[in-house]
């Protein structure tokens, strides 16, 4: 399953809310297929950003929430939402440890590989600690 990359979104720094917006009219919410195509735990990535967020909940086909507030830039210092932003929701993960699986055409591959490397490192450290605890 490829990343979900349909449409654009509006984001506000410090908010966990993501709104799907019409790319031709960013003041209008746009129906996506988030309720059927996206799940809690999927990874949310804003094009040209360095941070990967985790989807907490899908409220509707026009709104979802993240587990952590969006930390990227907004259009103006007053906090007006950043609108018309390209994004991807990563939906492919390994079975055992839920590491992201990247595919041709995915955006944000370096960020996804970085996330996977950090997760892999944590799993190896946990395994090493458990093996060390078993040694006489």
GROMACS .gro file of N, CA and C in nm, residues 7-134:
model
  384
    7UNK      N    1  -0.458   1.550  -0.214
    7UNK     CA    2  -0.501   1.681  -0.165
    7UNK      C    3  -0.394   1.755  -0.088
    8UNK      N    4  -0.440   1.856  -0.016
    8UNK     CA    5  -0.352   1.938   0.067
    8UNK      C    6  -0.416   1.957   0.203
    9UNK      N    7  -0.336   2.008   0.298
    9UNK     CA    8  -0.386   2.025   0.434
    9UNK      C    9  -0.358   2.166   0.486
   10UNK      N   10  -0.427   2.199   0.595
   10UNK     CA   11  -0.402   2.322   0.669
   10UNK      C   12  -0.352   2.283   0.808
   11UNK      N   13  -0.247   2.351   0.854
   11UNK     CA   14  -0.185   2.320   0.982
   11UNK      C   15  -0.160   2.450   1.059
   12UNK      N   16  -0.161   2.440   1.191
   12UNK     CA   17  -0.128   2.552   1.277
   12UNK      C   18  -0.021   2.507   1.376
   13UNK      N   19   0.086   2.585   1.387
   13UNK     CA   20   0.192   2.554   1.482
   13UNK      C   21   0.132   2.545   1.622
   14UNK      N   22   0.166   2.436   1.693
   14UNK     CA   23   0.118   2.416   1.829
   14UNK      C   24  -0.015   2.343   1.839
   15UNK      N   25  -0.076   2.309   1.725
   15UNK     CA   26  -0.204   2.239   1.725
   15UNK      C   27  -0.186   2.096   1.678
   16UNK      N   28  -0.269   2.005   1.729
   16UNK     CA   29  -0.266   1.866   1.685
   16UNK      C   30  -0.366   1.840   1.572
   17UNK      N   31  -0.444   1.941   1.535
   17UNK     CA   32  -0.549   1.924   1.435
   17UNK      C   33  -0.494   1.946   1.294
   18UNK      N   34  -0.531   1.855   1.203
   18UNK     CA   35  -0.496   1.867   1.061
   18UNK      C   36  -0.627   1.869   0.984
   19UNK      N   37  -0.645   1.971   0.900
   19UNK     CA   38  -0.765   1.983   0.818
   19UNK      C   39  -0.730   1.958   0.671
   20UNK      N   40  -0.812   1.879   0.603
   20UNK     CA   41  -0.796   1.860   0.459
   20UNK      C   42  -0.860   1.979   0.390
   21UNK      N   43  -0.785   2.044   0.301
   21UNK     CA   44  -0.838   2.161   0.232
   21UNK      C   45  -0.829   2.144   0.081
   22UNK      N   46  -0.916   2.215   0.013
   22UNK     CA   47  -0.920   2.215  -0.133
   22UNK      C   48  -0.795   2.289  -0.183
   23UNK      N   49  -0.712   2.224  -0.267
   23UNK     CA   50  -0.590   2.291  -0.315
   23UNK      C   51  -0.619   2.416  -0.398
   24UNK      N   52  -0.737   2.421  -0.461
   24UNK     CA   53  -0.772   2.538  -0.542
   24UNK      C   54  -0.840   2.647  -0.459
   25UNK      N   55  -0.891   2.611  -0.342
   25UNK     CA   56  -0.958   2.706  -0.254
   25UNK      C   57  -0.927   2.666  -0.110
   26UNK      N   58  -0.811   2.706  -0.057
   26UNK     CA   59  -0.767   2.660   0.074
   26UNK      C   60  -0.857   2.697   0.191
   27UNK      N   61  -0.955   2.786   0.168
   27UNK     CA   62  -1.049   2.821   0.275
   27UNK      C   63  -1.161   2.719   0.285
   28UNK      N   64  -1.165   2.623   0.194
   28UNK     CA   65  -1.272   2.523   0.190
   28UNK      C   66  -1.218   2.386   0.228
   29UNK      N   67  -1.288   2.320   0.321
   29UNK     CA   68  -1.249   2.183   0.356
   29UNK      C   69  -1.275   2.091   0.238
   30UNK      N   70  -1.191   1.992   0.221
   30UNK     CA   71  -1.202   1.899   0.108
   30UNK      C   72  -1.217   1.758   0.160
   31UNK      N   73  -1.316   1.687   0.110
   31UNK     CA   74  -1.336   1.547   0.148
   31UNK      C   75  -1.219   1.462   0.100
   32UNK      N   76  -1.165   1.384   0.191
   32UNK     CA   77  -1.064   1.284   0.159
   32UNK      C   78  -1.124   1.148   0.189
   33UNK      N   79  -1.043   1.047   0.189
   33UNK     CA   80  -1.087   0.914   0.229
   33UNK      C   81  -1.013   0.870   0.354
   34UNK      N   82  -0.996   0.965   0.446
   34UNK     CA   83  -0.919   0.936   0.566
   34UNK      C   84  -0.985   0.830   0.653
   35UNK      N   85  -1.119   0.828   0.661
   35UNK     CA   86  -1.186   0.731   0.747
   35UNK      C   87  -1.160   0.587   0.702
   36UNK      N   88  -1.144   0.567   0.572
   36UNK     CA   89  -1.123   0.431   0.522
   36UNK      C   90  -0.977   0.401   0.487
   37UNK      N   91  -0.896   0.502   0.462
   37UNK     CA   92  -0.760   0.481   0.414
   37UNK      C   93  -0.650   0.508   0.517
   38UNK      N   94  -0.685   0.569   0.628
   38UNK     CA   95  -0.585   0.609   0.728
   38UNK      C   96  -0.624   0.548   0.862
   39UNK      N   97  -0.524   0.514   0.943
   39UNK     CA   98  -0.552   0.456   1.075
   39UNK      C   99  -0.465   0.523   1.181
   40UNK      N  100  -0.512   0.518   1.304
   40UNK     CA  101  -0.430   0.564   1.416
   40UNK      C  102  -0.298   0.486   1.413
   41UNK      N  103  -0.189   0.556   1.434
   41UNK     CA  104  -0.057   0.494   1.430
   41UNK      C  105   0.015   0.515   1.298
   42UNK      N  106  -0.059   0.553   1.192
   42UNK     CA  107   0.007   0.585   1.066
   42UNK      C  108   0.094   0.709   1.086
   43UNK      N  109   0.192   0.727   1.000
   43UNK     CA  110   0.284   0.840   1.012
   43UNK      C  111   0.243   0.953   0.918
   44UNK      N  112   0.243   1.074   0.969
   44UNK     CA  113   0.203   1.193   0.893
   44UNK      C  114   0.328   1.277   0.868
   45UNK      N  115   0.348   1.313   0.742
   45UNK     CA  116   0.468   1.387   0.702
   45UNK      C  117   0.427   1.504   0.615
   46UNK      N  118   0.478   1.622   0.646
   46UNK     CA  119   0.455   1.742   0.565
   46UNK      C  120   0.572   1.755   0.469
   47UNK      N  121   0.541   1.777   0.341
   47UNK     CA  122   0.645   1.790   0.240
   47UNK      C  123   0.748   1.895   0.283
   48UNK      N  124   0.873   1.865   0.264
   48UNK     CA  125   0.985   1.954   0.293
   48UNK      C  126   1.001   1.985   0.442
   49UNK      N  127   0.951   1.898   0.528
   49UNK     CA  128   0.967   1.917   0.672
   49UNK      C  129   1.059   1.805   0.722
   50UNK      N  130   1.117   1.822   0.839
   50UNK     CA  131   1.208   1.722   0.894
   50UNK      C  132   1.144   1.634   1.000
   51UNK      N  133   1.018   1.657   1.029
   51UNK     CA  134   0.954   1.589   1.140
   51UNK      C  135   0.845   1.494   1.090
   52UNK      N  136   0.840   1.378   1.150
   52UNK     CA  137   0.733   1.282   1.122
   52UNK      C  138   0.643   1.279   1.245
   53UNK      N  139   0.515   1.290   1.223
   53UNK     CA  140   0.417   1.287   1.331
   53UNK      C  141   0.339   1.155   1.322
   54UNK      N  142   0.278   1.117   1.432
   54UNK     CA  143   0.196   0.997   1.435
   54UNK      C  144   0.049   1.037   1.442
   55UNK      N  145  -0.034   0.973   1.361
   55UNK     CA  146  -0.178   1.000   1.362
   55UNK      C  147  -0.236   0.942   1.491
   56UNK      N  148  -0.308   1.024   1.564
   56UNK     CA  149  -0.375   0.980   1.686
   56UNK      C  150  -0.515   0.928   1.656
   57UNK      N  151  -0.591   1.008   1.579
   57UNK     CA  152  -0.731   0.975   1.555
   57UNK      C  153  -0.777   1.037   1.424
   58UNK      N  154  -0.866   0.970   1.356
   58UNK     CA  155  -0.927   1.024   1.235
   58UNK      C  156  -1.067   1.068   1.276
   59UNK      N  157  -1.088   1.198   1.279
   59UNK     CA  158  -1.216   1.254   1.322
   59UNK      C  159  -1.320   1.241   1.211
   60UNK      N  160  -1.279   1.270   1.088
   60UNK     CA  161  -1.370   1.265   0.973
   60UNK      C  162  -1.285   1.259   0.847
   61UNK      N  163  -1.350   1.263   0.732
   61UNK     CA  164  -1.276   1.264   0.606
   61UNK      C  165  -1.215   1.402   0.577
   62UNK      N  166  -1.235   1.498   0.667
   62UNK     CA  167  -1.175   1.630   0.651
   62UNK      C  168  -1.085   1.669   0.768
   63UNK      N  169  -1.078   1.586   0.873
   63UNK     CA  170  -0.999   1.624   0.990
   63UNK      C  171  -0.943   1.502   1.062
   64UNK      N  172  -0.816   1.516   1.102
   64UNK     CA  173  -0.753   1.415   1.187
   64UNK      C  174  -0.670   1.485   1.293
   65UNK      N  175  -0.628   1.408   1.392
   65UNK     CA  176  -0.543   1.466   1.497
   65UNK      C  177  -0.413   1.388   1.505
   66UNK      N  178  -0.310   1.456   1.552
   66UNK     CA  179  -0.177   1.399   1.568
   66UNK      C  180  -0.150   1.375   1.717
   67UNK      N  181  -0.053   1.288   1.747
   67UNK     CA  182  -0.020   1.260   1.887
   67UNK      C  183   0.060   1.373   1.949
   68UNK      N  184   0.122   1.457   1.868
   68UNK     CA  185   0.201   1.570   1.917
   68UNK      C  186   0.167   1.693   1.834
   69UNK      N  187   0.175   1.810   1.892
   69UNK     CA  188   0.145   1.932   1.817
   69UNK      C  189   0.239   1.953   1.699
   70UNK      N  190   0.184   2.006   1.592
   70UNK     CA  191   0.263   2.042   1.474
   70UNK      C  192   0.361   2.152   1.513
   71UNK      N  193   0.488   2.132   1.480
   71UNK     CA  194   0.592   2.228   1.518
   71UNK      C  195   0.647   2.308   1.401
   72UNK      N  196   0.590   2.289   1.283
   72UNK     CA  197   0.639   2.360   1.166
   72UNK      C  198   0.593   2.505   1.162
   73UNK      N  199   0.634   2.572   1.056
   73UNK     CA  200   0.603   2.714   1.039
   73UNK      C  201   0.456   2.736   1.006
   74UNK      N  202   0.408   2.855   1.041
   74UNK     CA  203   0.277   2.899   0.997
   74UNK      C  204   0.298   3.015   0.900
   75UNK      N  205   0.192   3.057   0.832
   75UNK     CA  206   0.209   3.159   0.730
   75UNK      C  207   0.240   3.295   0.787
   76UNK      N  208   0.186   3.323   0.905
   76UNK     CA  209   0.212   3.453   0.968
   76UNK      C  210   0.235   3.432   1.118
   77UNK      N  211   0.306   3.526   1.182
   77UNK     CA  212   0.336   3.509   1.325
   77UNK      C  213   0.212   3.501   1.414
   78UNK      N  214   0.097   3.549   1.369
   78UNK     CA  215  -0.024   3.547   1.452
   78UNK      C  216  -0.079   3.407   1.473
   79UNK      N  217  -0.028   3.309   1.398
   79UNK     CA  218  -0.076   3.172   1.414
   79UNK      C  219  -0.181   3.133   1.312
   80UNK      N  220  -0.202   3.215   1.211
   80UNK     CA  221  -0.294   3.179   1.105
   80UNK      C  222  -0.249   3.047   1.043
   81UNK      N  223  -0.341   2.953   1.023
   81UNK     CA  224  -0.300   2.821   0.973
   81UNK      C  225  -0.225   2.826   0.841
   82UNK      N  226  -0.130   2.737   0.831
   82UNK     CA  227  -0.058   2.715   0.707
   82UNK      C  228  -0.150   2.630   0.619
   83UNK      N  229  -0.189   2.680   0.503
   83UNK     CA  230  -0.288   2.611   0.421
   83UNK      C  231  -0.231   2.573   0.285
   84UNK      N  232  -0.292   2.470   0.224
   84UNK     CA  233  -0.250   2.427   0.091
   84UNK      C  234  -0.117   2.355   0.090
   85UNK      N  235  -0.087   2.282   0.196
   85UNK     CA  236   0.042   2.215   0.212
   85UNK      C  237   0.033   2.071   0.163
   86UNK      N  238   0.131   2.028   0.086
   86UNK     CA  239   0.138   1.888   0.043
   86UNK      C  240   0.182   1.803   0.161
   87UNK      N  241   0.132   1.682   0.166
   87UNK     CA  242   0.160   1.593   0.278
   87UNK      C  243   0.156   1.449   0.231
   88UNK      N  244   0.197   1.359   0.319
   88UNK     CA  245   0.184   1.216   0.294
   88UNK      C  246   0.152   1.148   0.426
   89UNK      N  247   0.070   1.046   0.419
   89UNK     CA  248   0.043   0.962   0.535
   89UNK      C  249   0.098   0.825   0.502
   90UNK      N  250   0.196   0.785   0.581
   90UNK     CA  251   0.266   0.658   0.557
   90UNK      C  252   0.187   0.546   0.623
   91UNK      N  253   0.153   0.443   0.543
   91UNK     CA  254   0.064   0.337   0.591
   91UNK      C  255   0.125   0.198   0.587
   92UNK      N  256   0.249   0.183   0.542
   92UNK     CA  257   0.312   0.051   0.530
   92UNK      C  258   0.415   0.030   0.640
   93UNK      N  259   0.399  -0.079   0.716
   93UNK     CA  260   0.489  -0.107   0.828
   93UNK      C  261   0.521  -0.256   0.832
   94UNK      N  262   0.638  -0.288   0.888
   94UNK     CA  263   0.674  -0.429   0.906
   94UNK      C  264   0.580  -0.492   1.008
   95UNK      N  265   0.564  -0.623   0.998
   95UNK     CA  266   0.471  -0.694   1.084
   95UNK      C  267   0.513  -0.697   1.230
   96UNK      N  268   0.640  -0.726   1.256
   96UNK     CA  269   0.682  -0.749   1.394
   96UNK      C  270   0.709  -0.623   1.475
   97UNK      N  271   0.775  -0.525   1.416
   97UNK     CA  272   0.814  -0.407   1.493
   97UNK      C  273   0.755  -0.277   1.439
   98UNK      N  274   0.672  -0.286   1.338
   98UNK     CA  275   0.605  -0.168   1.280
   98UNK      C  276   0.704  -0.063   1.230
   99UNK      N  277   0.816  -0.109   1.171
   99UNK     CA  278   0.908  -0.016   1.108
   99UNK      C  279   0.846   0.029   0.976
  100UNK      N  280   0.863   0.157   0.939
  100UNK     CA  281   0.809   0.202   0.811
  100UNK      C  282   0.874   0.128   0.693
  101UNK      N  283   0.793   0.089   0.598
  101UNK     CA  284   0.843   0.030   0.473
  101UNK      C  285   0.829   0.137   0.366
  102UNK      N  286   0.941   0.177   0.307
  102UNK     CA  287   0.936   0.280   0.203
  102UNK      C  288   0.924   0.216   0.066
  103UNK      N  289   0.854   0.285  -0.022
  103UNK     CA  290   0.831   0.236  -0.158
  103UNK      C  291   0.865   0.344  -0.259
  104UNK      N  292   0.891   0.301  -0.381
  104UNK     CA  293   0.917   0.397  -0.487
  104UNK      C  294   0.799   0.492  -0.498
  105UNK      N  295   0.827   0.621  -0.509
  105UNK     CA  296   0.722   0.722  -0.519
  105UNK      C  297   0.686   0.785  -0.386
  106UNK      N  298   0.731   0.725  -0.275
  106UNK     CA  299   0.704   0.785  -0.145
  106UNK      C  300   0.781   0.915  -0.131
  107UNK      N  301   0.722   1.012  -0.063
  107UNK     CA  302   0.795   1.135  -0.033
  107UNK      C  303   0.848   1.125   0.109
  108UNK      N  304   0.950   1.201   0.138
  108UNK     CA  305   1.006   1.201   0.274
  108UNK      C  306   1.083   1.076   0.310
  109UNK      N  307   1.139   1.008   0.211
  109UNK     CA  308   1.210   0.884   0.239
  109UNK      C  309   1.325   0.904   0.339
  110UNK      N  310   1.407   1.009   0.326
  110UNK     CA  311   1.514   1.024   0.426
  110UNK      C  312   1.460   1.036   0.569
  111UNK      N  313   1.350   1.105   0.587
  111UNK     CA  314   1.292   1.121   0.721
  111UNK      C  315   1.236   0.987   0.770
  112UNK      N  316   1.174   0.911   0.679
  112UNK     CA  317   1.121   0.780   0.717
  112UNK      C  318   1.234   0.684   0.755
  113UNK      N  319   1.344   0.686   0.679
  113UNK     CA  320   1.458   0.600   0.711
  113UNK      C  321   1.519   0.642   0.844
  114UNK      N  322   1.527   0.771   0.869
  114UNK     CA  323   1.577   0.818   0.998
  114UNK      C  324   1.490   0.766   1.111
  115UNK      N  325   1.359   0.778   1.095
  115UNK     CA  326   1.266   0.729   1.198
  115UNK      C  327   1.284   0.579   1.220
  116UNK      N  328   1.296   0.504   1.110
  116UNK     CA  329   1.313   0.360   1.119
  116UNK      C  330   1.445   0.326   1.190
  117UNK      N  331   1.550   0.398   1.159
  117UNK     CA  332   1.680   0.373   1.220
  117UNK      C  333   1.676   0.397   1.371
  118UNK      N  334   1.611   0.503   1.412
  118UNK     CA  335   1.597   0.533   1.555
  118UNK      C  336   1.516   0.424   1.625
  119UNK      N  337   1.405   0.382   1.564
  119UNK     CA  338   1.323   0.276   1.621
  119UNK      C  339   1.400   0.144   1.629
  120UNK      N  340   1.475   0.113   1.523
  120UNK     CA  341   1.555  -0.010   1.518
  120UNK      C  342   1.661  -0.009   1.627
  121UNK      N  343   1.725   0.105   1.644
  121UNK     CA  344   1.827   0.118   1.748
  121UNK      C  345   1.767   0.094   1.886
  122UNK      N  346   1.651   0.149   1.912
  122UNK     CA  347   1.585   0.130   2.041
  122UNK      C  348   1.549  -0.017   2.065
  123UNK      N  349   1.502  -0.084   1.960
  123UNK     CA  350   1.468  -0.226   1.973
  123UNK      C  351   1.592  -0.311   2.001
  124UNK      N  352   1.702  -0.279   1.931
  124UNK     CA  353   1.827  -0.354   1.954
  124UNK      C  354   1.880  -0.331   2.096
  125UNK      N  355   1.870  -0.208   2.144
  125UNK     CA  356   1.915  -0.177   2.280
  125UNK      C  357   1.832  -0.256   2.381
  126UNK      N  358   1.701  -0.261   2.361
  126UNK     CA  359   1.613  -0.337   2.450
  126UNK      C  360   1.651  -0.485   2.449
  127UNK      N  361   1.675  -0.540   2.330
  127UNK     CA  362   1.714  -0.680   2.319
  127UNK      C  363   1.847  -0.704   2.390
  128UNK      N  364   1.943  -0.615   2.369
  128UNK     CA  365   2.073  -0.628   2.433
  128UNK      C  366   2.060  -0.625   2.585
  129UNK      N  367   1.975  -0.535   2.637
  129UNK     CA  368   1.955  -0.528   2.781
  129UNK      C  369   1.894  -0.656   2.835
  130UNK      N  370   1.800  -0.714   2.762
  130UNK     CA  371   1.737  -0.837   2.807
  130UNK      C  372   1.835  -0.954   2.804
  131UNK      N  373   1.919  -0.962   2.702
  131UNK     CA  374   2.020  -1.068   2.694
  131UNK      C  375   2.121  -1.053   2.806
  132UNK      N  376   2.166  -0.932   2.830
  132UNK     CA  377   2.262  -0.905   2.938
  132UNK      C  378   2.205  -0.944   3.073
  133UNK      N  379   2.077  -0.921   3.096
  133UNK     CA  380   2.012  -0.955   3.223
  133UNK      C  381   2.007  -1.107   3.243
  134UNK      N  382   2.009  -1.184   3.135
  134UNK     CA  383   2.004  -1.330   3.145
  134UNK      C  384   2.140  -1.393   3.167
   0.00000   0.00000   0.00000
